[in-house]
Amino acid sequence: MATFEDLHGDLRRFAYSIARHEHEANDLLQDAFEKALVHSELEQWPRHKQKAWFYRVMKNELIDQRRKLQRETEWEEANEPAFQAAGLTAIETADLLRSLSPIQSDIVFKRYWIGLSSNEISEQTALTASTVRYHLAKAIKTLRKQLEEDE
C-alpha cells in the first residue's frame, strides 16, 4: 500500500480533472482504491503501469456513472404527468391528491408542482431515488384510474 500512497497526489489531480465536483472526484478515487485492494498483484507492477491502471479504472467508473444517470433521466422524462392535461381545477386536483397515501401525495406534489427531480426528492424524504420513482409511478397509475372512473 505504500506504493499507492505515492500515487495519491497524481490520482487526486486526475480525478479532479475529469469529475464535475469535489465529491464526485473523491468517490472516483475511493472506488479505484477499493478495486486496487482486490488486485494484490498491482503492488508488483512498475509505477507507470499502476498509475495507468488507476486512471483507467477512474475513467471507466465515471463513464458508468454518467450512463446510469442518463438512463435515470430518460426514464423520468418518459413518465411525465398523466393528469396535467385533464383540465382539472386546482381544487379538483387537490381532492384527487387526497386519495393518495401521504408519501405518494407528497412526492407527486414535489415532482409536478415544485419541479424537483427524483434525486432531489430522495434527499428531502430520505428515500432512495428508485423508491421515489416507484411511489411516483404507483401514484400516477392510481390517479389515471380515478380519472377514468370519473369520466
Short mmCIF file of C-alpha atoms in Angstrom, two decimals:
data_model
loop_
_atom_site.label_atom_id
_atom_site.label_comp_id
_atom_site.label_asym_id
_atom_site.label_seq_id
_atom_site.Cartn_x
_atom_site.Cartn_y
_atom_site.Cartn_z
CA MET A 1 0.00 0.00 0.00
CA ALA A 2 2.94 2.35 0.43
CA THR A 3 3.24 2.45 -3.36
CA PHE A 4 -0.35 3.61 -3.74
CA GLU A 5 0.21 6.40 -1.25
CA ASP A 6 2.98 7.69 -3.52
CA LEU A 7 0.47 7.90 -6.38
CA HIS A 8 -2.24 9.59 -4.33
CA GLY A 9 -1.39 13.16 -5.41
CA ASP A 10 -1.35 12.31 -9.13
CA LEU A 11 -4.53 10.26 -8.84
CA ARG A 12 -6.32 13.05 -6.96
CA ARG A 13 -5.37 15.60 -9.64
CA PHE A 14 -6.61 13.26 -12.38
CA ALA A 15 -9.90 12.60 -10.55
CA TYR A 16 -10.47 16.36 -10.14
CA SER A 17 -9.73 16.93 -13.82
CA ILE A 18 -12.41 14.51 -15.04
CA ALA A 19 -15.08 14.96 -12.33
CA ARG A 20 -17.69 17.70 -12.13
CA HIS A 21 -17.15 18.46 -8.45
CA GLU A 22 -15.10 17.52 -5.41
CA HIS A 23 -17.49 14.83 -4.12
CA GLU A 24 -17.54 13.04 -7.45
CA ALA A 25 -13.73 13.14 -7.61
CA ASN A 26 -13.44 11.74 -4.09
CA ASP A 27 -15.89 8.95 -4.96
CA LEU A 28 -13.87 8.06 -8.05
CA LEU A 29 -10.69 7.96 -6.02
CA GLN A 30 -12.26 5.82 -3.30
CA ASP A 31 -13.73 3.37 -5.83
CA ALA A 32 -10.34 2.99 -7.51
CA PHE A 33 -8.60 2.29 -4.20
CA GLU A 34 -11.27 -0.26 -3.28
CA LYS A 35 -10.74 -2.05 -6.59
CA ALA A 36 -6.96 -1.93 -6.06
CA LEU A 37 -7.36 -3.82 -2.80
CA VAL A 38 -8.78 -6.76 -4.75
CA HIS A 39 -5.88 -6.76 -7.23
CA SER A 40 -2.91 -7.51 -4.98
CA GLU A 41 -0.63 -8.02 -7.99
CA LEU A 42 -0.78 -4.25 -8.64
CA GLU A 43 1.86 -3.59 -6.00
CA GLN A 44 4.38 -5.58 -8.05
CA TRP A 45 3.79 -3.52 -11.20
CA PRO A 46 6.01 -0.59 -12.18
CA ARG A 47 4.77 2.83 -11.06
CA HIS A 48 3.74 4.00 -14.56
CA LYS A 49 1.57 0.89 -15.06
CA GLN A 50 -0.04 1.32 -11.66
CA LYS A 51 -0.85 4.93 -12.50
CA ALA A 52 -2.31 3.94 -15.88
CA TRP A 53 -4.44 1.24 -14.21
CA PHE A 54 -5.86 3.76 -11.70
CA TYR A 55 -6.56 6.29 -14.43
CA ARG A 56 -8.42 3.71 -16.49
CA VAL A 57 -10.45 2.48 -13.50
CA MET A 58 -11.49 6.03 -12.56
CA LYS A 59 -12.36 6.94 -16.14
CA ASN A 60 -14.44 3.77 -16.62
CA GLU A 61 -16.23 4.36 -13.32
CA LEU A 62 -17.08 7.91 -14.37
CA ILE A 63 -18.45 6.68 -17.72
CA ASP A 64 -20.56 4.07 -15.92
CA GLN A 65 -21.95 6.69 -13.52
CA ARG A 66 -22.83 9.10 -16.32
CA ARG A 67 -24.58 6.35 -18.31
CA LYS A 68 -26.58 5.37 -15.25
CA LEU A 69 -27.59 8.98 -14.61
CA GLN A 70 -28.62 9.40 -18.27
CA ARG A 71 -30.80 6.27 -18.11
CA GLU A 72 -32.49 7.56 -14.94
CA THR A 73 -33.10 10.97 -16.51
CA GLU A 74 -34.58 9.43 -19.66
CA TRP A 75 -36.85 7.28 -17.51
CA GLU A 76 -38.10 10.31 -15.59
CA GLU A 77 -38.84 12.25 -18.77
CA ALA A 78 -40.80 9.31 -20.16
CA ASN A 79 -43.07 9.36 -17.12
CA GLU A 80 -44.31 12.93 -17.23
CA PRO A 81 -47.62 13.70 -15.56
CA ALA A 82 -50.66 11.91 -16.83
CA PHE A 83 -53.20 14.16 -15.22
CA GLN A 84 -51.89 17.55 -16.28
CA ALA A 85 -53.94 17.59 -19.49
CA ALA A 86 -57.09 16.54 -17.70
CA GLY A 87 -58.18 20.17 -17.37
CA LEU A 88 -58.86 19.97 -13.66
CA THR A 89 -59.09 22.99 -11.42
CA ALA A 90 -56.66 23.36 -8.54
CA ILE A 91 -59.39 22.32 -6.07
CA GLU A 92 -60.25 19.21 -8.10
CA THR A 93 -56.57 18.34 -8.31
CA ALA A 94 -56.13 18.80 -4.55
CA ASP A 95 -59.12 16.49 -3.95
CA LEU A 96 -57.60 13.96 -6.28
CA LEU A 97 -54.28 14.08 -4.42
CA ARG A 98 -56.04 13.40 -1.11
CA SER A 99 -56.93 9.97 -2.41
CA LEU A 100 -53.22 9.04 -2.43
CA SER A 101 -51.17 7.93 0.54
CA PRO A 102 -49.39 10.82 2.30
CA ILE A 103 -45.97 9.83 0.89
CA GLN A 104 -47.33 9.48 -2.67
CA SER A 105 -49.17 12.78 -2.42
CA ASP A 106 -46.02 14.48 -1.14
CA ILE A 107 -43.89 13.00 -3.94
CA VAL A 108 -46.40 13.96 -6.67
CA PHE A 109 -46.60 17.49 -5.28
CA LYS A 110 -42.83 17.89 -5.14
CA ARG A 111 -42.32 16.41 -8.61
CA TYR A 112 -45.05 18.18 -10.58
CA TRP A 113 -45.77 21.37 -8.68
CA ILE A 114 -42.33 22.25 -7.40
CA GLY A 115 -40.47 20.52 -10.25
CA LEU A 116 -37.95 18.55 -8.21
CA SER A 117 -36.20 15.53 -9.70
CA SER A 118 -36.38 12.12 -8.05
CA ASN A 119 -32.85 12.62 -6.73
CA GLU A 120 -33.80 15.93 -5.11
CA ILE A 121 -36.95 14.40 -3.62
CA SER A 122 -34.94 11.47 -2.28
CA GLU A 123 -32.63 13.88 -0.47
CA GLN A 124 -35.63 15.56 1.20
CA THR A 125 -37.55 12.40 2.08
CA ALA A 126 -34.65 10.08 2.98
CA LEU A 127 -35.96 7.57 0.41
CA THR A 128 -33.78 6.26 -2.38
CA ALA A 129 -34.32 7.76 -5.83
CA SER A 130 -35.61 4.44 -7.14
CA THR A 131 -38.14 4.25 -4.28
CA VAL A 132 -39.30 7.77 -5.10
CA ARG A 133 -39.81 6.76 -8.74
CA TYR A 134 -41.68 3.63 -7.62
CA HIS A 135 -44.08 5.68 -5.46
CA LEU A 136 -44.49 8.21 -8.26
CA ALA A 137 -45.36 5.52 -10.82
CA LYS A 138 -47.90 3.96 -8.42
CA ALA A 139 -49.43 7.37 -7.70
CA ILE A 140 -49.80 8.18 -11.40
CA LYS A 141 -51.41 4.81 -12.03
CA THR A 142 -53.88 5.45 -9.20
CA LEU A 143 -54.67 8.95 -10.48
CA ARG A 144 -55.21 7.68 -14.03
CA LYS A 145 -57.59 5.03 -12.77
CA GLN A 146 -59.58 7.58 -10.77
CA LEU A 147 -59.79 9.98 -13.71
CA GLU A 148 -61.06 7.17 -15.95
CA GLU A 149 -63.70 6.24 -13.37
CA ASP A 150 -64.87 9.86 -13.07
CA GLU A 151 -65.42 10.19 -16.82
#
